[in-house]
Short mmCIF file of C-alpha atoms in Angstrom, two decimals:
data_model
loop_
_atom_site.label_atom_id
_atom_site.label_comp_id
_atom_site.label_asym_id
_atom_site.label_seq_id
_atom_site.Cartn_x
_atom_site.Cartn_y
_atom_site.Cartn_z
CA UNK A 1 -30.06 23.51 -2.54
CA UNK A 2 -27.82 20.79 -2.80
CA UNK A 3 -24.51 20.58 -0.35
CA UNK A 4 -21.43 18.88 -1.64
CA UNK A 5 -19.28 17.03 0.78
CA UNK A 6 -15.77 15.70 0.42
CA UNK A 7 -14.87 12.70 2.31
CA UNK A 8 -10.72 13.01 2.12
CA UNK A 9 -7.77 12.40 4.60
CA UNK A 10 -4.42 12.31 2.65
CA UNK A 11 -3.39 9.13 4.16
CA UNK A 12 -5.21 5.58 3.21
CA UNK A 13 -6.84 3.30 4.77
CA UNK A 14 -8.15 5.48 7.72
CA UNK A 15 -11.99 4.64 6.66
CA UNK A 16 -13.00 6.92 3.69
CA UNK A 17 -14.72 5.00 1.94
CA UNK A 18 -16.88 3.31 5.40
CA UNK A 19 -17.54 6.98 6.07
CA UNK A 20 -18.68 7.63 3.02
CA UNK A 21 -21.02 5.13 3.10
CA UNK A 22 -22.45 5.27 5.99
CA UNK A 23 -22.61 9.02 5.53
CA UNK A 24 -24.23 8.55 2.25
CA UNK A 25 -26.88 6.30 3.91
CA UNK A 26 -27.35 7.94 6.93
CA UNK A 27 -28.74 11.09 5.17
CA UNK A 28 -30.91 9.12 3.16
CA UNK A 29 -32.63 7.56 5.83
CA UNK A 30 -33.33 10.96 7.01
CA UNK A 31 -35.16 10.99 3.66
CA UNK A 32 -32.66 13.25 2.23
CA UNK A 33 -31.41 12.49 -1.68
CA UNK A 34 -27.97 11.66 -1.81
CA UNK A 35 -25.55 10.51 -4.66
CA UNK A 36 -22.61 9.07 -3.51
CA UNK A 37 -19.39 9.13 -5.78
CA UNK A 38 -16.28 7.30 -5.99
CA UNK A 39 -13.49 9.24 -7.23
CA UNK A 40 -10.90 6.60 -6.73
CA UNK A 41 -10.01 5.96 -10.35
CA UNK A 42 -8.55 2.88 -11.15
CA UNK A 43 -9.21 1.40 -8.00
CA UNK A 44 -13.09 1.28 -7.30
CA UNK A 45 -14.16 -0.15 -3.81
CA UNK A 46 -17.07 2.04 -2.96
CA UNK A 47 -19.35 -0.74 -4.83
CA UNK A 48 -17.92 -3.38 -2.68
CA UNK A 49 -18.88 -1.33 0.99
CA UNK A 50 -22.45 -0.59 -0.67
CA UNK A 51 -23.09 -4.16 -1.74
CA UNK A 52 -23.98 -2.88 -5.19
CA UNK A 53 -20.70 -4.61 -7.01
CA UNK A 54 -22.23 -7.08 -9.45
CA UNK A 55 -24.64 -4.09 -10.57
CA UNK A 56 -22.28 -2.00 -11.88
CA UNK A 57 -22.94 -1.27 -15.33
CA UNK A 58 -21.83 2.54 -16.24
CA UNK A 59 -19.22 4.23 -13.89
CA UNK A 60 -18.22 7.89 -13.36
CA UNK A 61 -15.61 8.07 -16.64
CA UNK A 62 -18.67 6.66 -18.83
CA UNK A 63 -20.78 9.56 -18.02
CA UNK A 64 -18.17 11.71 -18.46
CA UNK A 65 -16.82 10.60 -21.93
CA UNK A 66 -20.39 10.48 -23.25
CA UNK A 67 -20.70 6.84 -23.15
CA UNK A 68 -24.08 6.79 -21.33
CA UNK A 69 -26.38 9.20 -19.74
CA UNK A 70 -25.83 10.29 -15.72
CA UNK A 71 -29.46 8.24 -14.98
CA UNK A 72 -28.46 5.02 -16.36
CA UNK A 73 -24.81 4.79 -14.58
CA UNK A 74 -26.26 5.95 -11.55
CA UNK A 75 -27.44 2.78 -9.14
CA UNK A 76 -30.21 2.97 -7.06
CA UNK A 77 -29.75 1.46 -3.50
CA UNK A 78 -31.73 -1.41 -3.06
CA UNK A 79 -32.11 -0.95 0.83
CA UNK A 80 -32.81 3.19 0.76
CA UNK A 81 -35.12 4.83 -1.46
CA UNK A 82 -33.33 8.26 -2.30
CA UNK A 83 -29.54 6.50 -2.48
CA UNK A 84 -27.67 6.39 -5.68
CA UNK A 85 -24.36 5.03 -5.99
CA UNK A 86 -21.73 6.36 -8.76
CA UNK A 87 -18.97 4.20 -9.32
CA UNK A 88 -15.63 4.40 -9.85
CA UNK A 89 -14.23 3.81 -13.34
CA UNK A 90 -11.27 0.92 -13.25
CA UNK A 91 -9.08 2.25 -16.36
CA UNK A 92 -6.03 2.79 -15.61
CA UNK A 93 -5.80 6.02 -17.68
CA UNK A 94 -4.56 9.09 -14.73
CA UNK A 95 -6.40 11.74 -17.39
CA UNK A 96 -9.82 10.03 -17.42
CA UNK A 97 -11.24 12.81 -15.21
CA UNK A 98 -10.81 16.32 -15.70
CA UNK A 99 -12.20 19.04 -14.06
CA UNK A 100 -14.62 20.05 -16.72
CA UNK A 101 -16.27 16.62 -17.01
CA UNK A 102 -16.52 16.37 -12.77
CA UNK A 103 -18.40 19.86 -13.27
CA UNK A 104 -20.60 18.99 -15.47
CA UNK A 105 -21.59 15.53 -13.69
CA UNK A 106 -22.08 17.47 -10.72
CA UNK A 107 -24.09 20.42 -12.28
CA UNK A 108 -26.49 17.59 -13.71
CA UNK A 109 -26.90 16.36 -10.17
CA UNK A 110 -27.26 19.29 -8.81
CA UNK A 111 -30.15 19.98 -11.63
CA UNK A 112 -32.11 17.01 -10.91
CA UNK A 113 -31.92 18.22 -7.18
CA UNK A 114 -30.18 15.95 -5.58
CA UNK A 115 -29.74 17.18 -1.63
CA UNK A 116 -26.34 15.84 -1.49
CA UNK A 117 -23.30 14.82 -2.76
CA UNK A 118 -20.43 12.72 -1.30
CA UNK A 119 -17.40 12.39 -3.08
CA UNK A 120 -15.23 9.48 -1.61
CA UNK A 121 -11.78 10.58 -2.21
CA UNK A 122 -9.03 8.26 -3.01
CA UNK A 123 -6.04 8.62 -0.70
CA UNK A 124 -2.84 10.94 -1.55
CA UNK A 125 -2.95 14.33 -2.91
CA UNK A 126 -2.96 13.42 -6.56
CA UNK A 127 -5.69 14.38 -9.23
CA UNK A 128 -8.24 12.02 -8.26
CA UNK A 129 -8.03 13.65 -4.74
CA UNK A 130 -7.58 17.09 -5.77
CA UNK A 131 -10.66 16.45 -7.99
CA UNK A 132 -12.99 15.27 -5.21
CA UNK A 133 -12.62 18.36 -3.04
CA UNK A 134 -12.10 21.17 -5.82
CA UNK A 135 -16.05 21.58 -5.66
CA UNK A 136 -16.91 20.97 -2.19
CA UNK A 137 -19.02 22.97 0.09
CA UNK A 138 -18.04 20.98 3.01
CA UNK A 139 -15.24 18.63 4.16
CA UNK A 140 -15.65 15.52 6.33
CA UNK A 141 -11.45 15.00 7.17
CA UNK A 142 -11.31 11.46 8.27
CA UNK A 143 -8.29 10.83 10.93
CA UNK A 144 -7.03 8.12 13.04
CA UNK A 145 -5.77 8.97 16.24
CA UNK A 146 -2.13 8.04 14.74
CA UNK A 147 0.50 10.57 14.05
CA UNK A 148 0.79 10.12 10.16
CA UNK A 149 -3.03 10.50 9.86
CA UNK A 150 -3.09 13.67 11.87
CA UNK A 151 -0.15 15.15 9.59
CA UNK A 152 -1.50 14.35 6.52
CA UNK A 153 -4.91 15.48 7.64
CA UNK A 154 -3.49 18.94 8.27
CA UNK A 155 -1.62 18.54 4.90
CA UNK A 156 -5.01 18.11 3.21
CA UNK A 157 -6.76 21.09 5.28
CA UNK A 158 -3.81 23.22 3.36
CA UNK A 159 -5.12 22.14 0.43
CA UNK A 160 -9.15 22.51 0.80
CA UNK A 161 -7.75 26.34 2.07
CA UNK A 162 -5.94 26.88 -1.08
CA UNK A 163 -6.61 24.38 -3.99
CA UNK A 164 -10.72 24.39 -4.07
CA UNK A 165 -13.64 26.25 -6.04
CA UNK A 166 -14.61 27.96 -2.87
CA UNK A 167 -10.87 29.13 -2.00
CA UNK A 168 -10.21 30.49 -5.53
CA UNK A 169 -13.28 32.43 -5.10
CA UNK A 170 -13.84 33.51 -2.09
CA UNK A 171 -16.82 32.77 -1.26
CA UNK A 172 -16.66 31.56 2.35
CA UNK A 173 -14.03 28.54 1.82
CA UNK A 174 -14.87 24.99 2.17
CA UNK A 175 -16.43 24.47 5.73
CA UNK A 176 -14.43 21.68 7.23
CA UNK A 177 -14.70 19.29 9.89
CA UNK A 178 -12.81 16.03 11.59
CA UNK A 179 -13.92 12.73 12.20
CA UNK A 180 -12.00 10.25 14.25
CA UNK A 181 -12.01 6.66 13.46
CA UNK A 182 -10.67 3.39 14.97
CA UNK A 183 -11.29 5.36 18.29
CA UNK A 184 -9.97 2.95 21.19
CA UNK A 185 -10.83 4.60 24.29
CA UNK A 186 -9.06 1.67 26.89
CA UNK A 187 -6.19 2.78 24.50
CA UNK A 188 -6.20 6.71 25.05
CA UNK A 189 -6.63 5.81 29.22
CA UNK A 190 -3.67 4.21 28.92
CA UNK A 191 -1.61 7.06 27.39
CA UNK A 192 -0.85 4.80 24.46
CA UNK A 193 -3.34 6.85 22.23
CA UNK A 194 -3.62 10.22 21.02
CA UNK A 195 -6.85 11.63 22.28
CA UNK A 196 -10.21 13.43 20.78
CA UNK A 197 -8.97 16.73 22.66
CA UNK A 198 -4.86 15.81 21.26
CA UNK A 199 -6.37 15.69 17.49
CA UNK A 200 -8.58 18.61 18.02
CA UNK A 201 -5.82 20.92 19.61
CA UNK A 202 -3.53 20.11 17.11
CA UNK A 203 -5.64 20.37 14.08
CA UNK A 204 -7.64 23.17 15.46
CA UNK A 205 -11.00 21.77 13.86
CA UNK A 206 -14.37 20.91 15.97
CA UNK A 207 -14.61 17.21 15.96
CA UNK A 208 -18.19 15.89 13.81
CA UNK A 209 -18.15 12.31 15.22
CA UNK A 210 -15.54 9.66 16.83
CA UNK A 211 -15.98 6.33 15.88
CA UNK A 212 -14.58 3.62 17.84
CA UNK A 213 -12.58 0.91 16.68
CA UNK A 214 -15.21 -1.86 15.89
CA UNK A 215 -15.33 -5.60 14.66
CA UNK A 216 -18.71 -4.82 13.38
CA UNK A 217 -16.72 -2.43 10.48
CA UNK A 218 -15.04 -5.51 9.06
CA UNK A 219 -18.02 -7.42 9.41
CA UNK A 220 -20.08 -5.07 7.64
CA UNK A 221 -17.53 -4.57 4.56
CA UNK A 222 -17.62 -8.44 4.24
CA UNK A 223 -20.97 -8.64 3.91
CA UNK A 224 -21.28 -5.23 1.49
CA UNK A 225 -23.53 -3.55 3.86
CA UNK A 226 -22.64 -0.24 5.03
CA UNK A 227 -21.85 -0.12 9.18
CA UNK A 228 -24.53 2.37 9.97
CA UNK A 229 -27.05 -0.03 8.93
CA UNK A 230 -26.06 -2.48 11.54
CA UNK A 231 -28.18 -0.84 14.45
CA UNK A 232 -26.78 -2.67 17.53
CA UNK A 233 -23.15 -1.66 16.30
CA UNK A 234 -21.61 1.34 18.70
CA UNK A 235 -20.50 2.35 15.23
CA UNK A 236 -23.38 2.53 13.96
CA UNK A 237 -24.16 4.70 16.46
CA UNK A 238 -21.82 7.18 16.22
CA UNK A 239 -22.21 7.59 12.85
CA UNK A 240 -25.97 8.58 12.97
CA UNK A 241 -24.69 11.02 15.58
CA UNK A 242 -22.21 12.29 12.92
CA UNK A 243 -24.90 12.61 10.48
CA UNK A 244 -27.30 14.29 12.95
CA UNK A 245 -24.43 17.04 13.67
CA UNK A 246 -24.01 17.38 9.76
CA UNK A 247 -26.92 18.07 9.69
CA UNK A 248 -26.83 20.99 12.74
CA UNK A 249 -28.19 18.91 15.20
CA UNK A 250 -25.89 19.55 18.44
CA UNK A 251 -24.91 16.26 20.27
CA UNK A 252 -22.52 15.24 23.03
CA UNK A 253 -19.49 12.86 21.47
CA UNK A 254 -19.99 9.44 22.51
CA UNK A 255 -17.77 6.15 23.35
CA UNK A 256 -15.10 8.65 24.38
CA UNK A 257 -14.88 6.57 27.70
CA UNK A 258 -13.32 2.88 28.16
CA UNK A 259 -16.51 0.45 28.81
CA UNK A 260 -16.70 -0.74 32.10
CA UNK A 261 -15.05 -4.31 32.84
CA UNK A 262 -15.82 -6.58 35.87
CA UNK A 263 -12.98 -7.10 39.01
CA UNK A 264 -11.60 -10.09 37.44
CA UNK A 265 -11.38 -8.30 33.80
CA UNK A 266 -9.22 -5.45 35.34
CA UNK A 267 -7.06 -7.86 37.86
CA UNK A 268 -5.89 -9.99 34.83
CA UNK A 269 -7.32 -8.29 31.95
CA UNK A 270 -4.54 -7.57 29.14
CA UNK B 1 -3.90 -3.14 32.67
CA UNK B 2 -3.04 -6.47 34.45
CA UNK B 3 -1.99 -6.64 38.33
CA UNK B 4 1.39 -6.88 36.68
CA UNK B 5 1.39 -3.52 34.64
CA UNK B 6 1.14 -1.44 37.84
CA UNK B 7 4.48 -2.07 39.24
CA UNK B 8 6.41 -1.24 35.33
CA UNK B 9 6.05 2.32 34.42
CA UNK B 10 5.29 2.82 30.86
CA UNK B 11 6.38 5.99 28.96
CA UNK B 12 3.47 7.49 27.71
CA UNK B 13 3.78 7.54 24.10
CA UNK B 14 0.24 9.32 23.03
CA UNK B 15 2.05 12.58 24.77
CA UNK B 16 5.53 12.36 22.88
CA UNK B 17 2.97 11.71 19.47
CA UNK B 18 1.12 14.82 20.10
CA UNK B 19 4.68 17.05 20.78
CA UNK B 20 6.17 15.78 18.09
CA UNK B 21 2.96 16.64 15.85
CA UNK B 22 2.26 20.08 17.33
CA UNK B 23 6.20 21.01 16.49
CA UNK B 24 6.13 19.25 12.81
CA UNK B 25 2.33 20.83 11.94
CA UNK B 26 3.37 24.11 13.09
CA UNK B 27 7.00 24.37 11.00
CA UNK B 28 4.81 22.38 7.62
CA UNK B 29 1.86 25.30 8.02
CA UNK B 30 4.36 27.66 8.11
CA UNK B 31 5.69 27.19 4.94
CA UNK B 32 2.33 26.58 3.09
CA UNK B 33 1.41 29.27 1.00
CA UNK B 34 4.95 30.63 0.86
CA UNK B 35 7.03 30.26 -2.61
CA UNK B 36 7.60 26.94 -3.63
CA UNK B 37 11.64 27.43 -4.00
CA UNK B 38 11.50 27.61 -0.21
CA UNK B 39 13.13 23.91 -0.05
CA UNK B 40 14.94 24.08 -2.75
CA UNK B 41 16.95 27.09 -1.09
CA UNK B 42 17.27 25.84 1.94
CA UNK B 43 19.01 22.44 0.04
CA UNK B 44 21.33 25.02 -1.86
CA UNK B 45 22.44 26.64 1.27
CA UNK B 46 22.92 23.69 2.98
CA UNK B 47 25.38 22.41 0.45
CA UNK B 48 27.06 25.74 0.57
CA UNK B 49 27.67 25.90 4.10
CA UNK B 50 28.64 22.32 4.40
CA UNK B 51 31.37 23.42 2.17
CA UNK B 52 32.94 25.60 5.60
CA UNK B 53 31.33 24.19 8.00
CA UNK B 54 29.58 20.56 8.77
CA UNK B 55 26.49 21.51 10.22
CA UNK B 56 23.44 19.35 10.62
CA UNK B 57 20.52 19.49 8.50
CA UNK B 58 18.37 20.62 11.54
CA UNK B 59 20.49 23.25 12.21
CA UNK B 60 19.64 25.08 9.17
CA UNK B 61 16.44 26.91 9.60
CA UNK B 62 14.93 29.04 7.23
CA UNK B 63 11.48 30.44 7.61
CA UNK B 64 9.50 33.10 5.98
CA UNK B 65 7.55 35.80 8.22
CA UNK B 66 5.13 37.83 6.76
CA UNK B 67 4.31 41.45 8.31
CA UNK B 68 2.09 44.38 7.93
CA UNK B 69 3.11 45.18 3.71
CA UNK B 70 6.90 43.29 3.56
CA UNK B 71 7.85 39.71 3.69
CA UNK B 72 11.52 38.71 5.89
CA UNK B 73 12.87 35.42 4.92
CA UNK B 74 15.13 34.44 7.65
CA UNK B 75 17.78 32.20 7.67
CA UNK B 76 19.13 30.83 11.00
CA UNK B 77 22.00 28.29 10.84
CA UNK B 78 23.70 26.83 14.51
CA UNK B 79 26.88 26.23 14.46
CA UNK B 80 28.47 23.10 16.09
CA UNK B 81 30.09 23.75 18.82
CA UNK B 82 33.90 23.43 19.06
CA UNK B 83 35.61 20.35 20.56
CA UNK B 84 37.41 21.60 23.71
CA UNK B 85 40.87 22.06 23.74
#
């Protein structure tokens, strides 16, 4: 059976693409076969976070034009085994994917039994967007604890309720779930943050992982390798947690407490 | 927090965020699903009661209820108040 999961939040910037990446290698180091899909036409970036830029040959437009077969425009990870990376095509054509040719990309994945698929969405509500959810099974809404990321969030839950395979036939709906990014806990003590419990409330969704705001997620875009493979990282962390409770396992949320700081750190401490 | 921040009081701005989301996510899921004229309407009437009387945009409210078999669009409009005198 394979499971296809949308990685969407309206707004940009909030960490789709790091999520989906880290995602997409988390389950395959559970030994799980995952392709991971950029649907951000015109602007591809998921090669960049998986490190695979300069091996882009085919991209998701080729395959569906005909151009080349699925096998050769998919790239294989060189770090994890069962990965495959789809990218993005960088025409500038808004048409270049339809509905019919994302179906049949993702029927041929599904056929060669692929355990998942992640479609990174771009940002917005446009076609590319609508696109990457219509044939979900599951949403991964990625939010920022910021109040235009928690409106347009609840914009796009609308639209997985309404605008999706699963909506239009009723067969369950999408099954959706939030995960918080750029999570500053010191932040949120001080009341200058919305919280996990705020974003929860107001979205009225249980809460998959929280990720807290990081150096190490620059660091690891820079060097085109995705955070979750950066062990020490609390980010890293938290996103095996995330991928753990995708996958059923029930966890308590993590880093949802300021570290601890010494006297002289809390006397003088910005 | 410094020695200094604990004689200033800081508004807490995460709180105002989350009222000002809960009122905004509840009026924007209201109107999903409901006929897409909605705003359009509620533009048109606007213009036609600022013809008799300037009222402010927030004072026009016009939602859509449904109930057990029939639909009730309400309209709700507050008028200013008059100057005194």
């Amino acid at each position: 059976m394979t499971e296809i999961i949308v990685v969407t939040s309206g707004k940009g910037g909030v960490g789709k693409t790091t999520t989906s990446a880290s995602m997409a290698c988390g389950l395959a180091r559970r030994g799980k076969r995952v392709a991971v899909i950029d649907f951000d036409i015109g602007l591809r970036n998921l090669d960049l976070i998986m490190g695979c830029e300069r091996r882009v040959v085919y991209d998701f437009v080729n395959v569906i034009n005909g151009d080349c077969t699925l096998k050769q425009a998919l790239i294989k990870d060189k770090r994890l085994e069962t990965l495959h990376v789809l990218a993005a095509s960088q025409t500038r054509d808004k048409d270049a994917l339809t509905e019919d040719g994302v179906r049949r990309v993702l029927d041929e994945l599904i056929a060669d039994a692929f355990d998942y698929i992640i479609c990174d969405s771009p940002a917005g509500i446009e076609k590319g967007a609508h696109l990457a959810m219509y044939f979900a099974d599951r949403a991964v809404v990625v939010v920022n604890p910021e109040i235009s990321s928690v409106r347009d969030s609840d914009r796009i839950l609308g639209l997985l309720a309404s605008k999706t395979h699963r909506a239009a036939n009723g067969n369950g709906g999408v099954k959706e779930h939030l995960l918080l990014t750029r999570y500053n806990p010191r932040r949120v003590a001080n009341g200058e943050m919305l919280s996990v419990e705020d974003v929860k409330e107001i979205l009225g969704l249980d809460v998959i992982g929280v990720v807290p705001e990081s150096p190490d997620v620059l660091a690891a875009s820079n060097a085109g390798v995705p955070v979750i493979l950066s062990d020490t990282s609390d980010a890293a962390v938290a996103y095996h947690d995330a991928v753990a409770r995708l996958l059923g396992e029930e966890l308590p949320l993590r880093f949802l407490d300021e570290p601890k700081r010494g006297f002289f750190a809390r006397m003088f401490g910005g | 927090m410094g020695l200094l921040s604990l004689f200033r009081s800081k508004p807490n701005s995460a709180s105002i965020a989350k009222e000002r989301l809960r009122i905004i996510v509840a009026q924007e899921r209201g109107g999903r699903g409901g006929p897409d004229y909605l705003p359009l309407l509620r533009r048109e009437l606007l213009q036609v009661i600022h013809k008799y009387v300037n009222v402010d945009p927030e004072a026009v409210q016009i939602n859509l209820e449904r109930e057990a078999g029939h639909e009730v669009l309400e309209l709700s409009v507050a008028l200013p108040q008059k100057p005194p005198g």
